Protein backbone atom coordinates (compact mmCIF):
# COMPACT_ATOMS: atom_id res chain seq x y z
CA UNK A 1 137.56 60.86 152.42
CA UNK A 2 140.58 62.50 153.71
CA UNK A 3 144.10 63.49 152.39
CA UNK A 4 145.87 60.73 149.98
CA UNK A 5 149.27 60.04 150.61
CA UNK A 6 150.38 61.65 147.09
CA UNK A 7 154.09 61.58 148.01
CA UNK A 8 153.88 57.65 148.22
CA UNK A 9 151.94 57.30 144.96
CA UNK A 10 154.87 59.65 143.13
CA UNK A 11 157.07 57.65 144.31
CA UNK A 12 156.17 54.55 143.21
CA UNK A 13 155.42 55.78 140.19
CA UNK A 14 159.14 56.56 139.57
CA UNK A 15 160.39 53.77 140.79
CA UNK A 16 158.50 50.90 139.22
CA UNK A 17 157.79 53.32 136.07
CA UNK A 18 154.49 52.41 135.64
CA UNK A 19 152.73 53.01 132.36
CA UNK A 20 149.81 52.73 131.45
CA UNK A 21 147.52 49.11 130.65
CA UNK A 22 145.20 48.61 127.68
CA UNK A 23 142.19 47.04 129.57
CA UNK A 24 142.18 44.40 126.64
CA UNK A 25 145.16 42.96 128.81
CA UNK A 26 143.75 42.86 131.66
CA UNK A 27 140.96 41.16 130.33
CA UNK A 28 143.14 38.26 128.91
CA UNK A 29 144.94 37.77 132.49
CA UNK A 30 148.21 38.80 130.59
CA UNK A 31 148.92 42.14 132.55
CA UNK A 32 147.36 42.76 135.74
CA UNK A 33 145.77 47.28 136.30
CA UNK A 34 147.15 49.15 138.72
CA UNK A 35 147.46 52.41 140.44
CA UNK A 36 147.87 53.99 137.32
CA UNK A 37 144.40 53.86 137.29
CA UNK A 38 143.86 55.55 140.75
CA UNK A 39 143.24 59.15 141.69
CA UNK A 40 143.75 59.99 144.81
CA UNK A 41 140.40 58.93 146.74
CA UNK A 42 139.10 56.50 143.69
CA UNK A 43 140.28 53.75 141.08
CA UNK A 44 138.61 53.15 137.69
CA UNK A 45 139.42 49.67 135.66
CA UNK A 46 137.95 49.47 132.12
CA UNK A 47 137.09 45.90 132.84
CA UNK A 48 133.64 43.87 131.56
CA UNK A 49 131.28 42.32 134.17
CA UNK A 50 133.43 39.49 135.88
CA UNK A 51 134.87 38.80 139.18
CA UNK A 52 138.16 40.10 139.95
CA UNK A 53 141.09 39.72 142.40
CA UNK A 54 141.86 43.23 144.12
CA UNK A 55 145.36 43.12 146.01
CA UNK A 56 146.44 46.29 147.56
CA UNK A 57 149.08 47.74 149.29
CA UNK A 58 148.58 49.99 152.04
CA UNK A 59 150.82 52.46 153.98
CA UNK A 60 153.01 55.57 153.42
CA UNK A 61 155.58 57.97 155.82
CA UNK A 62 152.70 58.65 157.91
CA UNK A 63 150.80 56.38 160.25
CA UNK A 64 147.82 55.89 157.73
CA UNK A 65 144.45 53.87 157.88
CA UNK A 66 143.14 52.80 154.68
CA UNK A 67 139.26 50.98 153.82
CA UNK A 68 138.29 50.60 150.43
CA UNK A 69 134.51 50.41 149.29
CA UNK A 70 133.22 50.16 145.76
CA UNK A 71 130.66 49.51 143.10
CA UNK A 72 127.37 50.54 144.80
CA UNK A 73 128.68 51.31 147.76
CA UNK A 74 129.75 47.76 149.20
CA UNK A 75 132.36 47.59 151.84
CA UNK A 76 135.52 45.43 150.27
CA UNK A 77 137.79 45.93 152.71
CA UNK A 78 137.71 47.23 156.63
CA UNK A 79 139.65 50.19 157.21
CA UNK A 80 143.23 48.95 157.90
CA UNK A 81 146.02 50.26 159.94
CA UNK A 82 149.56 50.47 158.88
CA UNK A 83 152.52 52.08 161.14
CA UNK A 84 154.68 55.00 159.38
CA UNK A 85 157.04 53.22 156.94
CA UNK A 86 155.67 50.29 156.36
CA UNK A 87 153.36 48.25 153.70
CA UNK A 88 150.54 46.56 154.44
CA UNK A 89 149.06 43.87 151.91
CA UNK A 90 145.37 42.94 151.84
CA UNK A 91 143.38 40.74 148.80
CA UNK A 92 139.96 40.36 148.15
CA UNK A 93 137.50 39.17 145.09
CA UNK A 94 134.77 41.51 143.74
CA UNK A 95 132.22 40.53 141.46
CA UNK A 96 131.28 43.46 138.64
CA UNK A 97 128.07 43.29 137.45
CA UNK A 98 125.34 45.47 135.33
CA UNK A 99 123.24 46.69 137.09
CA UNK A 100 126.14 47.08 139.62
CA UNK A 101 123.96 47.00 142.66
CA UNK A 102 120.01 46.15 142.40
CA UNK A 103 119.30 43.96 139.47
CA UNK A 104 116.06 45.90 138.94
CA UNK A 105 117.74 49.20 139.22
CA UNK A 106 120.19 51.80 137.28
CA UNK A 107 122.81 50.20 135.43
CA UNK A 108 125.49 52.06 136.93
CA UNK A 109 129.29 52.71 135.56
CA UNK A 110 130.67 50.36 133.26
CA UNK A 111 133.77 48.44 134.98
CA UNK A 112 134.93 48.33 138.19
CA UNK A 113 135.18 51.72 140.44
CA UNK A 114 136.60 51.17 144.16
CA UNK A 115 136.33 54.58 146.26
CA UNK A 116 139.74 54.51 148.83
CA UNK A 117 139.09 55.86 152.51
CA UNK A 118 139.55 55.97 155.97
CA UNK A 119 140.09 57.92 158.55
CA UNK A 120 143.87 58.61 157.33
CA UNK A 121 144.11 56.38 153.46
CA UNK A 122 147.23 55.55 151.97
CA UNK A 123 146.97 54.11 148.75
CA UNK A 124 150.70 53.05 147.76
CA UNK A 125 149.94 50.14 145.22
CA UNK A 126 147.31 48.32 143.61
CA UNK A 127 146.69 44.59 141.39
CA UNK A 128 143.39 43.77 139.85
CA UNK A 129 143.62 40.51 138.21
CA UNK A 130 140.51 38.45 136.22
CA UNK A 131 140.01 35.92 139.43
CA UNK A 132 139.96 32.59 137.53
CA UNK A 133 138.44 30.25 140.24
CA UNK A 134 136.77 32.00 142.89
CA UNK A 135 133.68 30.97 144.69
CA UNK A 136 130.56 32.58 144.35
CA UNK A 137 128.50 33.60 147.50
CA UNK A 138 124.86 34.49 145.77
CA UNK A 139 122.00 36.68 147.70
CA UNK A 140 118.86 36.36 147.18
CA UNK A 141 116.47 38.87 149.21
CA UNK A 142 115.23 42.02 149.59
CA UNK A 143 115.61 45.49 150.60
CA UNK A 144 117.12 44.52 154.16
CA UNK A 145 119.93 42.60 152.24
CA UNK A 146 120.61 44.61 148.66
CA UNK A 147 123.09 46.93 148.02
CA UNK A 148 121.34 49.91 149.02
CA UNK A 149 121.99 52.98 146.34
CA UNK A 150 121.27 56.14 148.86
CA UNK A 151 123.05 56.49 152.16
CA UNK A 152 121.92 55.78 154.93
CA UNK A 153 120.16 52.76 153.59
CA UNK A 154 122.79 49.90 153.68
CA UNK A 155 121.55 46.21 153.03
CA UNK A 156 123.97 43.58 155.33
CA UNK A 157 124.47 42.42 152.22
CA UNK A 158 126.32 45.38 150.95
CA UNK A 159 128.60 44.64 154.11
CA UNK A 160 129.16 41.30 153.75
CA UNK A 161 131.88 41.49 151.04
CA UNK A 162 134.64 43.12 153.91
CA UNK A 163 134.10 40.02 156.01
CA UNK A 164 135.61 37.45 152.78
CA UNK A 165 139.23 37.23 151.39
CA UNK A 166 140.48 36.75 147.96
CA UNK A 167 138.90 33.78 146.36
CA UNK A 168 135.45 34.03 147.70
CA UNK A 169 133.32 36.86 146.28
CA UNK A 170 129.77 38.16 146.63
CA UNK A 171 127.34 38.46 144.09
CA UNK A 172 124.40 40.60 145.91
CA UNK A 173 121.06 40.01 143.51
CA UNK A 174 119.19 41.19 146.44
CA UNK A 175 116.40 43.80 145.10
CA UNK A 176 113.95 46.04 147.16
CA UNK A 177 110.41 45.30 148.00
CA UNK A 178 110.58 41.54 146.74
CA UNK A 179 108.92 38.65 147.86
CA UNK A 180 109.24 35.00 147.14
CA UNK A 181 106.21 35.54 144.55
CA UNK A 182 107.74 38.28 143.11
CA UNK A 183 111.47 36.94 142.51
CA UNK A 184 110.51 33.81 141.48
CA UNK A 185 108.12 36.08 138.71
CA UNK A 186 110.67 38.56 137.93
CA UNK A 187 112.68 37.69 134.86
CA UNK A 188 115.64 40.01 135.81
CA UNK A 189 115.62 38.43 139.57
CA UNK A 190 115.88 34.21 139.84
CA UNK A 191 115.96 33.91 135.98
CA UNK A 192 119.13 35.56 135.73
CA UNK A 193 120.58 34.58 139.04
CA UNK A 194 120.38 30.63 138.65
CA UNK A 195 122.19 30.42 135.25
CA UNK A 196 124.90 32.19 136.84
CA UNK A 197 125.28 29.51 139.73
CA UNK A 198 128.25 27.05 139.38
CA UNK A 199 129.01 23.74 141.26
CA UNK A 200 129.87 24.58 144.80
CA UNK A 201 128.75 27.98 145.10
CA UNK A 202 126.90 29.35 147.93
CA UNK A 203 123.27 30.92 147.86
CA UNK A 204 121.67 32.40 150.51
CA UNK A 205 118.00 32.84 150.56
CA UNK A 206 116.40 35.67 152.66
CA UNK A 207 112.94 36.77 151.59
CA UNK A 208 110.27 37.28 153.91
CA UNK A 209 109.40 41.05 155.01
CA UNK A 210 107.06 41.47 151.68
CA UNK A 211 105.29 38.33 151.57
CA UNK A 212 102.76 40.29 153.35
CA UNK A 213 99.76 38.20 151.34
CA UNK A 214 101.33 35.11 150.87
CA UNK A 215 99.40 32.54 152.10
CA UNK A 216 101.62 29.45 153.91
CA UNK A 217 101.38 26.49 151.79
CA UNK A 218 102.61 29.53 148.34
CA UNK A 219 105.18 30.60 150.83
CA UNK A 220 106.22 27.10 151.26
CA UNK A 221 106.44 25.75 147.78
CA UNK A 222 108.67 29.34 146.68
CA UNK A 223 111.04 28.38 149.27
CA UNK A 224 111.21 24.89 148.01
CA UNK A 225 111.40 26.19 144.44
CA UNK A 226 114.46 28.37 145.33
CA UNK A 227 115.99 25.61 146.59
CA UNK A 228 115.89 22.93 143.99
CA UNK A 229 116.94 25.33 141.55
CA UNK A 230 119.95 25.77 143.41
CA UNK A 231 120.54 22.30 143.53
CA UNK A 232 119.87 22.01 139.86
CA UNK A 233 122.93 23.41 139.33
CA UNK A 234 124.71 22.31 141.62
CA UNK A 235 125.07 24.76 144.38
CA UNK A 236 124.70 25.18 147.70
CA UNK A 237 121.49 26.98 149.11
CA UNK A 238 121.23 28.19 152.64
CA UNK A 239 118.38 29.32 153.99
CA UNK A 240 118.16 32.43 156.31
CA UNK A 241 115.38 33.46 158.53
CA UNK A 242 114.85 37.40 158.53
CA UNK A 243 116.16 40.09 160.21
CA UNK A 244 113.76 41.93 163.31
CA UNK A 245 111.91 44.85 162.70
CA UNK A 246 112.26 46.81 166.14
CA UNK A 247 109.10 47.10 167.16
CA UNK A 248 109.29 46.51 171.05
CA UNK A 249 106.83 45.80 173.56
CA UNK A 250 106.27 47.39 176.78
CA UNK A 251 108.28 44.83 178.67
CA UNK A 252 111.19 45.08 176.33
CA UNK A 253 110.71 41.96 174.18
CA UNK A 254 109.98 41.56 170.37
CA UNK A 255 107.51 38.94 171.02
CA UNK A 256 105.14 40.32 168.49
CA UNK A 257 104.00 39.29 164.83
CA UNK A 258 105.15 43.01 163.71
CA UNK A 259 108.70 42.33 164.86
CA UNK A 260 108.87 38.50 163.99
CA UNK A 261 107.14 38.85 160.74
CA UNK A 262 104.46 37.33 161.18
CA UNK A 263 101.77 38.29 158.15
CA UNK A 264 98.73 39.35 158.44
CA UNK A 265 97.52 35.88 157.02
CA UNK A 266 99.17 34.54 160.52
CA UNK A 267 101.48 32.98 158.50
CA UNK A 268 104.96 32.89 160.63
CA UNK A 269 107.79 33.27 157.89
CA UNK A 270 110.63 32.26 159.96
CA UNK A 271 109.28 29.26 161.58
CA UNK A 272 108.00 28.43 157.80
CA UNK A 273 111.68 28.76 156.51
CA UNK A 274 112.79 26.67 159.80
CA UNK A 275 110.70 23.87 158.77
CA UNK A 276 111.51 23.88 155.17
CA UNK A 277 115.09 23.93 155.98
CA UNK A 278 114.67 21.10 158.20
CA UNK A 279 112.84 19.18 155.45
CA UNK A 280 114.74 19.70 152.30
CA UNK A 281 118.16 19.37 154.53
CA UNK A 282 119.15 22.85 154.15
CA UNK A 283 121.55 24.96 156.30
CA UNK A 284 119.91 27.74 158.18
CA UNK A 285 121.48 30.68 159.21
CA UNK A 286 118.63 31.96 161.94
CA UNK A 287 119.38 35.03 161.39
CA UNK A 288 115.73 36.04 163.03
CA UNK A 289 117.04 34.71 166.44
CA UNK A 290 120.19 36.23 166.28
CA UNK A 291 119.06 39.99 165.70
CA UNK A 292 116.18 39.28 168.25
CA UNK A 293 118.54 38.57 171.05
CA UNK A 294 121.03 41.35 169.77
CA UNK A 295 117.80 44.04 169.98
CA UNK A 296 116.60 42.80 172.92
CA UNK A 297 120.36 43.04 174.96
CA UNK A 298 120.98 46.55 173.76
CA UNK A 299 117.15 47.70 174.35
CA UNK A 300 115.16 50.24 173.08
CA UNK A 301 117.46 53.34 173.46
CA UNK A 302 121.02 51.53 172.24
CA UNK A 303 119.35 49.44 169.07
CA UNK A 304 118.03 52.72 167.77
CA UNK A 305 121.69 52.82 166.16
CA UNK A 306 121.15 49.56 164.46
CA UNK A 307 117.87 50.81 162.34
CA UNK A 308 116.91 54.14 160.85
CA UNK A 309 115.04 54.85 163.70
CA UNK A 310 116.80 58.41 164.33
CA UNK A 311 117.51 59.57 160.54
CA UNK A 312 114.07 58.34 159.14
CA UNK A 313 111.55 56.69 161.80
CA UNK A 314 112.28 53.70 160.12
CA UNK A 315 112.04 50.22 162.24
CA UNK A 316 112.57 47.82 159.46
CA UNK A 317 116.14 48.84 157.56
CA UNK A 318 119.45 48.92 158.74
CA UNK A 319 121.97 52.01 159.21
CA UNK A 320 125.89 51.16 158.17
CA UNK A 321 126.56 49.89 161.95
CA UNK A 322 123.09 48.19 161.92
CA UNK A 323 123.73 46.34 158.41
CA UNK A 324 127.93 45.88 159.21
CA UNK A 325 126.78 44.14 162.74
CA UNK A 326 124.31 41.86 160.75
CA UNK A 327 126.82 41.11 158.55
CA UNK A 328 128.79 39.97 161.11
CA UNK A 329 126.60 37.66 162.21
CA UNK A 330 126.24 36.32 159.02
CA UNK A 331 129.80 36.01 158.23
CA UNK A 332 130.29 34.03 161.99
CA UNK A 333 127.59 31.47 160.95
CA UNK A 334 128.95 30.85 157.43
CA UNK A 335 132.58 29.79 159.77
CA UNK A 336 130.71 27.94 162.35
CA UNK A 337 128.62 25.70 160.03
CA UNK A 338 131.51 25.06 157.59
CA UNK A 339 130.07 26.28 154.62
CA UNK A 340 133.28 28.76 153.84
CA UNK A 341 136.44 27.66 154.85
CA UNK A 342 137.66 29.67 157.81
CA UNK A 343 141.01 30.82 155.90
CA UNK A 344 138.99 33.05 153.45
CA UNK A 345 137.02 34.86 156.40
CA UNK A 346 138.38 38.18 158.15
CA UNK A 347 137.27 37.33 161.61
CA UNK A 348 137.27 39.90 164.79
């Protein structure tokens, strides 16, 4: 992260005299945090676990371009441009959890920590606010979607939150190496997750890549499982089909059980989770299809950026670009089937 804009920050400061806020207020919604809490490439809020409304304000004398990432490393907010002199406002709605990022791993810092960058960040003001009625957007998966811990391992889920605006949030209880068997079984994985799901929220299923030895009809009745519990409480569930591995064949197709994930059983998880969502009248995001044609068009040289093909050998999890651009895709299908409403998407 690069220079803050520290003359913008003093300045406000005097100005608006800003002093500093117990967290207790912030807590009861009297008194929102602010930048008093901000250094100048990171923000602390002694808040409990919650979901919050982030409003910033952008800009300084310079031409400036601000993101903001935080928690365990999840991208909140794309990097935004302002012009010298001006302010530039953007919202969004975090959720702050423990653990912070994988529900089976470190706990992580109490409250919630946002990290300011950018290729040129200014910083000039900042809101966080308890977010009173914002919708939940749930993910259920594994290491393909969590919020990866280490760089350069990035889950799409971890990139999903820069895509929504204030009042929608994600709540990524995506863990690594799970399978249906093994999240249903887990007590700190779909025990804790479907208490926490409220009338109209969104959950989106992806599990596949480690249901290596589950046989079809077990792979079947998870799915189904996940999905009434869902609708037990009165949520949404949306079922997506898995992203590639890139594992190409020598006439520059993935038409193989290695990148379609396939299991060694034969069992074919994404026509499984096609069939299920057909049956139980579930959206499907096919998000199998999608990264399929996306490898395919760039090839084997250009989707080498998408995967950790050139930092680890790795054919199965995503880079930054790899997981942001599967993110995307994500983000256009929860537009194009209705299931957010197009005003709380960034789009483009």
């Amino acid at each position: 992260m690069r220079r803050f804009n520290i003359a913008v920050l003093a300045a406000l400061t005097l100005t608006v005299g800003l002093t500093s806020v117990p967290a207790a207020q912030a807590r009861s919604g009297h008194t929102p945090l602010g930048i008093e809490n901000c250094t100048a490439t990171a923000c602390h809020f002694d808040v409990p676990p919650g979901t919050y409304n982030v409003e910033v304000v952008l800009g300084g004398d310079a031409e400036s371009s601000t993101g903001i990432s935080g928690e365990t490393r999840r991208a909140l907010l794309p990097e935004t441009g302002a012009p010298a002199g001006e302010r530039v406002v953007r919202s969004f709605t975090v959720n702050v959890r423990t653990p912070e990022g994988e529900p089976t791993g470190a706990a992580g810092t109490a409250g919630l920590d946002l990290a300011v960058g950018g290729s040129a960040p200014a910083l000039a003001d900042i809101r966080v606010t308890p977010a009173r009625h914002a919708r939940q957007v749930f993910l259920v998966g594994d290491s393909t979607v969590c919020d990866q811990p280490a760089d350069p391992y990035t889950g799409w889920g971890q990139q999903l939150p820069q895509y929504l605006r204030r009042g929608v949030s994600v709540a990524n209880y995506a863990d690594s190496g799970e399978s249906t068997v093994t999240y249903l079984g887990n007590p700190l994985l779909w025990a804790t997750v479907q208490p926490l799901i409220r009338p109209g929220d969104l959950v989106l299923v992806q599990l596949a890549h480690n249901d290596k030895t589950t046989d079809e009809a077990t792979y079947r009745a998870n799915l189904e499982t996940l999905v009434a519990g869902v609708r037990e409480k009165g949520g949404q569930p949306v079922l997506v089909t898995p992203i590639v591995r890139r594992w190409f064949n020598a006439d520059g197709t993935l038409n193989n059980g290695t990148a379609l994930l396939v299991n060694g059983l034969g069992v074919d998880h994404p026509a499984v989770i096609r069939s299920v969502a057909a049956t139980q009248e579930v959206p499907l995001i096919d998000l199998t299809a999608k990264t399929k044609a996306l490898v395919e068009s760039l090839g084997v040289e250009g989707s080498k950026a998408l995967y950790l093909y050139n930092e680890k050998r790795d054919n199965t999890h995503t880079s930054v670009h790899g997981a942001t651009v599967y993110a995307g895709l994500v983000r256009d299908e929860l537009v194009a089937q209705h299931l957010v409403p197009r005003g709380t998407v960034r789009v483009g």
